[in-house]
Amino acid sequence: MQLPLAVPQESGAVALDGPLWVAQTSASDPEQAAQYLASQLLNPYLEGVLFFCSAEYDLPALAAALEAHLGGVKLCGCTTAGELGVEGYSRGSIVAVGFDRRAFALDYRLIRELDRFTLLDAQRITDQLMEHCTRSGVAPLKGHTFAMTLLDGLSACEELVLLTLTSVLAGIPHFGGSAGDDNRLTGTHVYGEGAFHDRAAVVLMVNTELDFEVLSTHHLRPRGEKLVVTAADRERRRVLELNAEPAALEYARLVGCPVEALSPELFARHPLAVRLHDKTYVRAIQGVNPDLSLSFYCAVETGIVLTAMQSSDLLADLGREIDTIAERLGPAECIIGCDCFLRRLELEQDGLQAAAKAFYRRERILGFNTYGEHCSGLHLNQTFSGVFIGQARRGH
């Protein structure tokens, strides 16, 4: 187990022992927030900053403030459905991670039109990012590089973009998350090139001398029931029928409640998943539509079989995954994590907020609650996906 991040009483900043710096602010005024982050992170060795911010901010004003105070720095990020910061779970804040150029080389590219993203675009972006990492000379490219994607969480383009990127990443490990908007489901944004954008994505590539490992895990276990998608609108990610019945009615029957009682909290508690080669890939439900169809966060198609799932111990599952990696790599400098907001809802329903905050702080997890997670080219739901970054070796 890791010692918790030391959080000064008077501020939301913390310097890790190694080549990462973390700052967090809950200042609601964009100018004050950006000024504070700059005061904590700017230094001669800063290679770049990755940040996650609440959608409650005035985003144009925040972009202008960030550009004014951090405009000379490689800066990318996204809006969230909750932040993972120096004190664990947070809301209404900005969490920013700064990378030391003596241990990290990084660069990013903004994809402005997701629905027009092509294989040629992916190859061009990947080549540019690889060239920067190679030129920086921090570490060899192979075995020392990972990529992170941040996508508009309401774009419904994740599968296309991730599949296209994965085909050209040449085996570079990849994870990421879909931007959120504090559970409002009205507008999600990524930040790059000095502004917030919708229907866009950011691809960040990181090269480092430190050991790391990309991970993805979930705590859900199969029940016995099966639901066949007998009618679906693939483009809109809607399931019209399950087992030849209106989808919402059949799902409500499965979980034992009236349609009127269906809610995000209930969807988090009773997820559905596709099983493939003894692995399960959750397909989380976003909401019920007036025609009794169900909207999903991931792609759904006619003919797929959905398995009903049930929860096990969420924190124990994640703890086991982290401990297994730590046995190979040693203690974590930090874990940059993309944690589905439905997992957060489940913890809140179970009254485990305090336990979760303590766990995430102790394990040095920094990141955000997402509308979907990315790992190895797959778009996932109700998972924790991220990168475990090991500590620098002694004498290095």
Tab-separated table of C-alpha atoms in Angstrom:
chain	number	residue	atom	x	y	z
A	1	MET	CA	0.000	0.000	0.000
A	2	GLN	CA	1.105	3.586	-0.667
A	3	LEU	CA	1.361	6.367	1.828
A	4	PRO	CA	-1.348	8.946	1.166
A	5	LEU	CA	-0.609	12.121	-0.698
A	6	ALA	CA	0.296	14.838	1.786
A	7	VAL	CA	-2.364	17.537	1.473
A	8	PRO	CA	-1.418	20.882	3.014
A	9	GLN	CA	-4.206	22.304	5.151
A	10	GLU	CA	-4.024	25.727	3.537
A	11	SER	CA	-4.149	24.687	-0.137
A	12	GLY	CA	-5.102	22.019	-2.627
A	13	ALA	CA	-1.589	21.429	-3.920
A	14	VAL	CA	0.804	18.589	-3.401
A	15	ALA	CA	4.252	17.784	-4.723
A	16	LEU	CA	4.864	14.081	-5.140
A	17	ASP	CA	8.235	12.699	-4.197
A	18	GLY	CA	9.238	12.239	-7.833
A	19	PRO	CA	8.899	13.941	-11.222
A	20	LEU	CA	5.179	14.767	-11.068
A	21	TRP	CA	3.455	17.793	-9.581
A	22	VAL	CA	-0.233	17.934	-8.716
A	23	ALA	CA	-2.446	20.912	-8.014
A	24	GLN	CA	-6.160	21.086	-7.277
A	25	THR	CA	-8.403	24.066	-6.800
A	26	SER	CA	-12.088	24.523	-6.002
A	27	ALA	CA	-12.015	28.261	-6.704
A	28	SER	CA	-15.174	28.940	-8.723
A	29	ASP	CA	-13.781	32.042	-10.426
A	30	PRO	CA	-11.895	30.937	-13.571
A	31	GLU	CA	-9.257	33.649	-13.212
A	32	GLN	CA	-8.491	32.732	-9.614
A	33	ALA	CA	-8.456	29.009	-10.436
A	34	ALA	CA	-6.050	29.385	-13.361
A	35	GLN	CA	-3.797	31.748	-11.449
A	36	TYR	CA	-3.605	29.296	-8.563
A	37	LEU	CA	-2.782	26.327	-10.804
A	38	ALA	CA	-0.025	28.317	-12.502
A	39	SER	CA	1.432	29.369	-9.141
A	40	GLN	CA	1.679	25.726	-8.092
A	41	LEU	CA	2.842	24.097	-11.340
A	42	LEU	CA	5.007	26.502	-13.311
A	43	ASN	CA	8.712	25.736	-12.939
A	44	PRO	CA	11.759	25.479	-15.251
A	45	TYR	CA	11.359	21.710	-15.684
A	46	LEU	CA	7.647	21.596	-16.570
A	47	GLU	CA	7.128	19.554	-19.750
A	48	GLY	CA	3.335	19.792	-19.876
A	49	VAL	CA	0.075	19.727	-17.893
A	50	LEU	CA	-2.906	17.367	-18.043
A	51	PHE	CA	-6.048	18.607	-16.285
A	52	PHE	CA	-9.608	17.545	-15.480
A	53	CYS	CA	-12.235	20.151	-14.633
A	54	SER	CA	-15.837	20.334	-13.520
A	55	ALA	CA	-18.312	21.337	-16.239
A	56	GLU	CA	-19.759	23.837	-13.764
A	57	TYR	CA	-17.077	26.323	-14.797
A	58	ASP	CA	-17.724	29.043	-17.369
A	59	LEU	CA	-15.661	27.180	-19.969
A	60	PRO	CA	-14.870	30.079	-22.354
A	61	ALA	CA	-13.760	32.179	-19.377
A	62	LEU	CA	-11.718	29.303	-17.979
A	63	ALA	CA	-10.046	28.711	-21.353
A	64	ALA	CA	-9.081	32.388	-21.560
A	65	ALA	CA	-7.697	32.318	-18.023
A	66	LEU	CA	-5.730	29.116	-18.604
A	67	GLU	CA	-4.284	30.570	-21.789
A	68	ALA	CA	-3.313	33.746	-19.944
A	69	HIS	CA	-1.544	31.961	-17.076
A	70	LEU	CA	-0.387	28.680	-18.647
A	71	GLY	CA	-0.362	29.579	-22.319
A	72	GLY	CA	3.284	28.749	-22.853
A	73	VAL	CA	2.838	25.181	-21.617
A	74	LYS	CA	1.567	22.092	-23.451
A	75	LEU	CA	-1.869	21.935	-21.834
A	76	CYS	CA	-4.727	19.531	-22.502
A	77	GLY	CA	-7.682	18.154	-20.559
A	78	CYS	CA	-11.429	17.644	-20.425
A	79	THR	CA	-14.607	18.219	-18.441
A	80	THR	CA	-15.705	15.606	-15.936
A	81	ALA	CA	-18.522	13.889	-14.072
A	82	GLY	CA	-16.402	14.281	-10.930
A	83	GLU	CA	-12.704	14.663	-10.224
A	84	LEU	CA	-10.147	12.334	-8.632
A	85	GLY	CA	-7.808	14.631	-6.777
A	86	VAL	CA	-5.404	14.947	-3.896
A	87	GLU	CA	-8.187	14.192	-1.414
A	88	GLY	CA	-9.842	11.409	-3.420
A	89	TYR	CA	-13.278	11.961	-4.940
A	90	SER	CA	-14.108	15.646	-5.523
A	91	ARG	CA	-16.664	17.774	-7.353
A	92	GLY	CA	-16.654	21.328	-8.640
A	93	SER	CA	-12.865	21.482	-8.916
A	94	ILE	CA	-9.910	21.342	-11.290
A	95	VAL	CA	-7.216	18.680	-10.884
A	96	ALA	CA	-3.984	19.278	-12.813
A	97	VAL	CA	-0.921	17.041	-13.172
A	98	GLY	CA	2.409	18.513	-14.233
A	99	PHE	CA	5.148	16.374	-15.818
A	100	ASP	CA	8.886	16.901	-15.278
A	101	ARG	CA	10.759	16.966	-18.604
A	102	ARG	CA	13.719	15.211	-16.988
A	103	ALA	CA	11.591	12.043	-16.709
A	104	PHE	CA	8.813	12.602	-19.263
A	105	ALA	CA	8.436	13.710	-22.852
A	106	LEU	CA	4.872	14.381	-23.949
A	107	ASP	CA	2.877	15.984	-26.686
A	108	TYR	CA	-0.745	15.980	-27.804
A	109	ARG	CA	-2.883	16.562	-30.858
A	110	LEU	CA	-6.468	17.807	-31.096
A	111	ILE	CA	-8.963	15.987	-33.339
A	112	ARG	CA	-11.603	18.555	-34.239
A	113	GLU	CA	-14.176	16.537	-36.228
A	114	LEU	CA	-14.573	13.041	-34.833
A	115	ASP	CA	-17.036	11.830	-37.438
A	116	ARG	CA	-14.551	12.673	-40.219
A	117	PHE	CA	-11.518	11.085	-38.571
A	118	THR	CA	-9.696	8.835	-41.027
A	119	LEU	CA	-6.876	6.308	-40.969
A	120	LEU	CA	-4.682	8.895	-42.721
A	121	ASP	CA	-5.431	11.416	-39.954
A	122	ALA	CA	-4.566	8.830	-37.304
A	123	GLN	CA	-1.275	7.961	-38.994
A	124	ARG	CA	-0.290	11.615	-39.333
A	125	ILE	CA	-1.063	12.385	-35.669
A	126	THR	CA	0.712	9.270	-34.400
A	127	ASP	CA	3.803	9.950	-36.508
A	128	GLN	CA	4.017	13.512	-35.173
A	129	LEU	CA	3.672	12.411	-31.552
A	130	MET	CA	6.213	9.618	-31.944
A	131	GLU	CA	8.660	11.997	-33.597
A	132	HIS	CA	8.428	14.400	-30.661
A	133	CYS	CA	8.996	11.632	-28.107
A	134	THR	CA	11.956	10.268	-30.048
A	135	ARG	CA	13.512	13.698	-30.489
A	136	SER	CA	13.221	14.451	-26.772
A	137	GLY	CA	15.574	11.600	-25.931
A	138	VAL	CA	14.063	10.815	-22.523
A	139	ALA	CA	13.798	7.068	-23.202
A	140	PRO	CA	13.593	4.690	-26.171
A	141	LEU	CA	10.180	4.773	-27.820
A	142	LYS	CA	9.479	1.042	-27.623
A	143	GLY	CA	8.430	-0.148	-24.188
A	144	HIS	CA	8.590	3.341	-22.684
A	145	THR	CA	5.585	5.052	-24.289
A	146	PHE	CA	1.842	5.124	-23.662
A	147	ALA	CA	-1.049	7.069	-25.155
A	148	MET	CA	-4.130	8.584	-23.541
A	149	THR	CA	-7.330	9.627	-25.291
A	150	LEU	CA	-9.910	12.156	-24.098
A	151	LEU	CA	-13.108	12.289	-26.176
A	152	ASP	CA	-16.372	14.197	-26.138
A	153	GLY	CA	-18.500	11.810	-24.078
A	154	LEU	CA	-21.728	12.588	-25.930
A	155	SER	CA	-20.320	12.355	-29.463
A	156	ALA	CA	-21.140	8.642	-29.980
A	157	CYS	CA	-17.896	8.448	-31.996
A	158	GLU	CA	-15.667	6.632	-29.521
A	159	GLU	CA	-15.667	3.241	-31.240
A	160	LEU	CA	-14.709	4.685	-34.640
A	161	VAL	CA	-11.943	6.920	-33.298
A	162	LEU	CA	-10.442	4.338	-30.943
A	163	LEU	CA	-10.411	1.575	-33.537
A	164	THR	CA	-8.770	3.886	-36.073
A	165	LEU	CA	-6.115	5.075	-33.626
A	166	THR	CA	-5.309	1.577	-32.386
A	167	SER	CA	-4.606	0.400	-35.915
A	168	VAL	CA	-1.653	2.822	-36.192
A	169	LEU	CA	-0.314	2.954	-32.621
A	170	ALA	CA	1.993	0.003	-33.365
A	171	GLY	CA	1.483	-1.728	-30.047
A	172	ILE	CA	1.826	1.379	-27.852
A	173	PRO	CA	-0.401	0.804	-24.766
A	174	HIS	CA	-3.428	3.046	-24.766
A	175	PHE	CA	-6.128	4.088	-22.301
A	176	GLY	CA	-8.420	7.059	-21.771
A	177	GLY	CA	-11.845	8.342	-20.925
A	178	SER	CA	-14.882	10.119	-22.343
A	179	ALA	CA	-15.487	13.608	-20.978
A	180	GLY	CA	-18.440	14.194	-18.647
A	181	ASP	CA	-20.585	17.121	-17.570
A	182	ASP	CA	-21.489	16.447	-13.921
A	183	ASN	CA	-24.220	13.967	-14.901
A	184	ARG	CA	-26.256	16.530	-16.855
A	185	LEU	CA	-25.766	14.780	-20.227
A	186	THR	CA	-26.083	18.061	-22.131
A	187	GLY	CA	-22.556	19.054	-23.191
A	188	THR	CA	-19.098	17.516	-22.752
A	189	HIS	CA	-15.824	19.081	-23.848
A	190	VAL	CA	-12.125	18.434	-24.344
A	191	TYR	CA	-9.476	21.131	-24.103
A	192	GLY	CA	-6.653	21.664	-26.545
A	193	GLU	CA	-5.000	24.459	-28.495
A	194	GLY	CA	-6.225	27.045	-26.000
A	195	ALA	CA	-9.963	26.311	-26.068
A	196	PHE	CA	-12.678	23.840	-25.070
A	197	HIS	CA	-14.217	21.856	-27.939
A	198	ASP	CA	-17.204	19.562	-28.388
A	199	ARG	CA	-17.350	16.742	-30.960
A	200	ALA	CA	-13.581	16.617	-30.574
A	201	ALA	CA	-10.853	14.536	-28.962
A	202	VAL	CA	-7.329	14.870	-27.609
A	203	VAL	CA	-4.617	12.258	-28.151
A	204	LEU	CA	-1.783	12.566	-25.622
A	205	MET	CA	1.437	10.570	-25.967
A	206	VAL	CA	3.800	10.165	-23.018
A	207	ASN	CA	7.343	8.772	-23.149
A	208	THR	CA	9.072	8.099	-19.835
A	209	GLU	CA	12.056	6.459	-18.207
A	210	LEU	CA	9.789	5.290	-15.371
A	211	ASP	CA	8.164	1.872	-15.315
A	212	PHE	CA	4.442	1.921	-16.040
A	213	GLU	CA	1.553	-0.393	-16.833
A	214	VAL	CA	-1.849	0.331	-18.404
A	215	LEU	CA	-4.725	-1.329	-16.570
A	216	SER	CA	-8.461	-1.850	-16.829
A	217	THR	CA	-10.710	-3.590	-14.323
A	218	HIS	CA	-14.305	-3.872	-13.169
A	219	HIS	CA	-16.038	-5.450	-10.184
A	220	LEU	CA	-19.100	-6.875	-11.965
A	221	ARG	CA	-19.929	-10.580	-12.059
A	222	PRO	CA	-22.420	-12.408	-14.329
A	223	ARG	CA	-25.873	-13.412	-13.155
A	224	GLY	CA	-27.830	-16.054	-15.021
A	225	GLU	CA	-30.290	-13.976	-17.054
A	226	LYS	CA	-29.801	-13.205	-20.769
A	227	LEU	CA	-31.421	-10.499	-22.866
A	228	VAL	CA	-31.282	-10.606	-26.663
A	229	VAL	CA	-31.283	-7.294	-28.538
A	230	THR	CA	-34.023	-7.962	-31.078
A	231	ALA	CA	-34.157	-4.391	-32.433
A	232	ALA	CA	-31.626	-1.576	-32.173
A	233	ASP	CA	-30.772	1.810	-33.662
A	234	ARG	CA	-27.001	1.465	-33.933
A	235	GLU	CA	-26.324	5.050	-34.967
A	236	ARG	CA	-28.092	6.503	-31.931
A	237	ARG	CA	-26.959	3.727	-29.551
A	238	ARG	CA	-30.545	2.829	-28.749
A	239	VAL	CA	-31.984	-0.587	-27.993
A	240	LEU	CA	-35.610	-0.665	-29.115
A	241	GLU	CA	-36.445	-4.232	-28.118
A	242	LEU	CA	-35.086	-6.807	-25.713
A	243	ASN	CA	-36.406	-10.358	-26.120
A	244	ALA	CA	-38.935	-8.962	-28.645
A	245	GLU	CA	-40.442	-6.672	-25.981
A	246	PRO	CA	-40.084	-2.899	-25.544
A	247	ALA	CA	-36.583	-2.564	-24.128
A	248	ALA	CA	-37.427	-0.506	-21.037
A	249	LEU	CA	-40.279	-2.849	-20.072
A	250	GLU	CA	-38.122	-5.955	-20.373
A	251	TYR	CA	-35.248	-4.384	-18.453
A	252	ALA	CA	-37.604	-3.184	-15.707
A	253	ARG	CA	-38.988	-6.726	-15.453
A	254	LEU	CA	-35.460	-8.066	-15.086
A	255	VAL	CA	-34.591	-5.760	-12.188
A	256	GLY	CA	-38.047	-5.973	-10.587
A	257	CYS	CA	-39.278	-2.401	-10.685
A	258	PRO	CA	-41.749	-0.257	-12.680
A	259	VAL	CA	-40.431	1.626	-15.703
A	260	GLU	CA	-41.069	4.908	-13.897
A	261	ALA	CA	-38.503	3.928	-11.255
A	262	LEU	CA	-35.620	3.422	-13.708
A	263	SER	CA	-32.790	5.833	-12.916
A	264	PRO	CA	-28.999	6.249	-13.269
A	265	GLU	CA	-28.582	4.837	-9.769
A	266	LEU	CA	-30.550	1.722	-10.715
A	267	PHE	CA	-28.648	1.352	-14.006
A	268	ALA	CA	-25.397	1.451	-12.019
A	269	ARG	CA	-26.671	-1.278	-9.734
A	270	HIS	CA	-27.994	-3.563	-12.511
A	271	PRO	CA	-25.712	-3.306	-15.554
A	272	LEU	CA	-25.731	-5.414	-18.705
A	273	ALA	CA	-22.695	-6.779	-20.513
A	274	VAL	CA	-21.559	-8.540	-23.661
A	275	ARG	CA	-19.601	-11.740	-22.969
A	276	LEU	CA	-16.786	-12.580	-25.376
A	277	HIS	CA	-14.209	-15.334	-24.854
A	278	ASP	CA	-14.886	-15.536	-21.099
A	279	LYS	CA	-14.536	-11.780	-20.701
A	280	THR	CA	-17.368	-9.354	-20.038
A	281	TYR	CA	-17.663	-5.895	-21.559
A	282	VAL	CA	-20.263	-3.737	-19.852
A	283	ARG	CA	-22.816	-1.833	-21.941
A	284	ALA	CA	-24.106	0.810	-19.532
A	285	ILE	CA	-27.572	2.292	-19.939
A	286	GLN	CA	-27.786	6.066	-20.248
A	287	GLY	CA	-31.546	6.557	-19.997
A	288	VAL	CA	-35.122	5.656	-20.934
A	289	ASN	CA	-36.747	7.306	-23.941
A	290	PRO	CA	-40.468	8.149	-24.397
A	291	ASP	CA	-40.860	5.243	-26.851
A	292	LEU	CA	-39.602	2.847	-24.120
A	293	SER	CA	-36.279	2.324	-25.882
A	294	LEU	CA	-33.052	2.456	-23.870
A	295	SER	CA	-30.106	4.694	-24.739
A	296	PHE	CA	-26.636	3.267	-24.063
A	297	TYR	CA	-23.200	4.826	-23.560
A	298	CYS	CA	-21.553	2.211	-25.820
A	299	ALA	CA	-22.326	0.779	-29.223
A	300	VAL	CA	-25.192	-1.737	-29.371
A	301	GLU	CA	-26.405	-3.821	-32.302
A	302	THR	CA	-29.320	-6.049	-33.180
A	303	GLY	CA	-28.581	-9.673	-32.356
A	304	ILE	CA	-26.126	-9.249	-29.503
A	305	VAL	CA	-26.815	-11.099	-26.275
A	306	LEU	CA	-26.615	-9.083	-23.076
A	307	THR	CA	-25.856	-10.769	-19.774
A	308	ALA	CA	-27.266	-9.392	-16.528
A	309	MET	CA	-24.487	-8.460	-14.098
A	310	GLN	CA	-24.231	-7.905	-10.371
A	311	SER	CA	-21.769	-6.007	-8.209
A	312	SER	CA	-18.981	-7.358	-6.054
A	313	ASP	CA	-16.723	-5.243	-3.827
A	314	LEU	CA	-15.609	-2.338	-6.025
A	315	LEU	CA	-12.749	-1.045	-3.890
A	316	ALA	CA	-11.434	-4.543	-3.159
A	317	ASP	CA	-11.370	-5.376	-6.878
A	318	LEU	CA	-9.430	-2.230	-7.733
A	319	GLY	CA	-7.113	-2.761	-4.771
A	320	ARG	CA	-6.233	-6.261	-5.943
A	321	GLU	CA	-5.444	-4.977	-9.441
A	322	ILE	CA	-3.182	-2.250	-8.063
A	323	ASP	CA	-1.421	-4.609	-5.656
A	324	THR	CA	-0.739	-7.091	-8.462
A	325	ILE	CA	0.952	-4.391	-10.550
A	326	ALA	CA	2.857	-3.055	-7.535
A	327	GLU	CA	4.328	-6.514	-7.002
A	328	ARG	CA	5.908	-6.213	-10.460
A	329	LEU	CA	6.779	-2.508	-10.605
A	330	GLY	CA	7.105	-1.444	-6.980
A	331	PRO	CA	5.181	1.465	-5.417
A	332	ALA	CA	3.251	3.898	-7.617
A	333	GLU	CA	4.376	7.452	-8.152
A	334	CYS	CA	0.744	7.955	-9.115
A	335	ILE	CA	-2.075	6.288	-11.023
A	336	ILE	CA	-3.790	8.397	-13.669
A	337	GLY	CA	-7.303	6.968	-13.752
A	338	CYS	CA	-10.492	7.161	-15.792
A	339	ASP	CA	-13.263	5.952	-13.483
A	340	CYS	CA	-16.827	5.529	-14.766
A	341	PHE	CA	-19.285	7.865	-13.066
A	342	LEU	CA	-21.663	4.908	-12.562
A	343	ARG	CA	-19.077	3.380	-10.226
A	344	ARG	CA	-19.140	6.607	-8.239
A	345	LEU	CA	-22.948	6.502	-8.095
A	346	GLU	CA	-22.786	2.953	-6.759
A	347	LEU	CA	-20.330	3.904	-4.031
A	348	GLU	CA	-22.540	6.841	-3.053
A	349	GLN	CA	-25.610	4.589	-2.893
A	350	ASP	CA	-23.716	2.241	-0.582
A	351	GLY	CA	-22.573	5.072	1.677
A	352	LEU	CA	-18.917	4.412	0.838
A	353	GLN	CA	-17.906	7.959	-0.106
A	354	ALA	CA	-15.526	8.343	2.834
A	355	ALA	CA	-13.955	4.925	2.261
A	356	ALA	CA	-13.536	5.671	-1.452
A	357	LYS	CA	-11.962	9.081	-0.815
A	358	ALA	CA	-9.457	7.520	1.586
A	359	PHE	CA	-8.701	4.628	-0.792
A	360	TYR	CA	-8.139	6.830	-3.850
A	361	ARG	CA	-5.970	9.212	-1.873
A	362	ARG	CA	-3.909	6.397	-0.355
A	363	GLU	CA	-3.332	4.753	-3.746
A	364	ARG	CA	-2.321	8.095	-5.328
A	365	ILE	CA	-5.091	7.999	-7.939
A	366	LEU	CA	-5.570	11.184	-9.966
A	367	GLY	CA	-8.020	11.636	-12.824
A	368	PHE	CA	-11.734	11.935	-13.418
A	369	ASN	CA	-15.139	10.277	-13.520
A	370	THR	CA	-16.039	9.500	-17.113
A	371	TYR	CA	-18.950	8.782	-19.447
A	372	GLY	CA	-16.964	5.840	-20.840
A	373	GLU	CA	-13.478	4.395	-20.621
A	374	HIS	CA	-10.956	3.459	-23.308
A	375	CYS	CA	-8.450	0.639	-23.211
A	376	SER	CA	-6.529	-1.006	-26.056
A	377	GLY	CA	-8.917	0.409	-28.643
A	378	LEU	CA	-12.093	-0.659	-26.829
A	379	HIS	CA	-14.818	1.662	-25.555
A	380	LEU	CA	-15.917	0.388	-22.138
A	381	ASN	CA	-18.391	1.219	-19.371
A	382	GLN	CA	-18.346	0.832	-15.597
A	383	THR	CA	-14.611	0.176	-15.498
A	384	PHE	CA	-11.571	1.801	-14.000
A	385	SER	CA	-8.991	2.273	-16.762
A	386	GLY	CA	-5.692	4.023	-16.293
A	387	VAL	CA	-1.928	3.904	-16.088
A	388	PHE	CA	0.125	2.897	-13.048
A	389	ILE	CA	3.344	4.964	-13.084
A	390	GLY	CA	6.126	3.548	-10.932
A	391	GLN	CA	8.525	5.559	-8.840
A	392	ALA	CA	11.984	6.531	-10.010
A	393	ARG	CA	14.681	4.041	-9.090
A	394	ARG	CA	17.096	5.026	-6.351
A	395	GLY	CA	20.163	6.780	-7.588
A	396	HIS	CA	18.550	7.416	-10.966
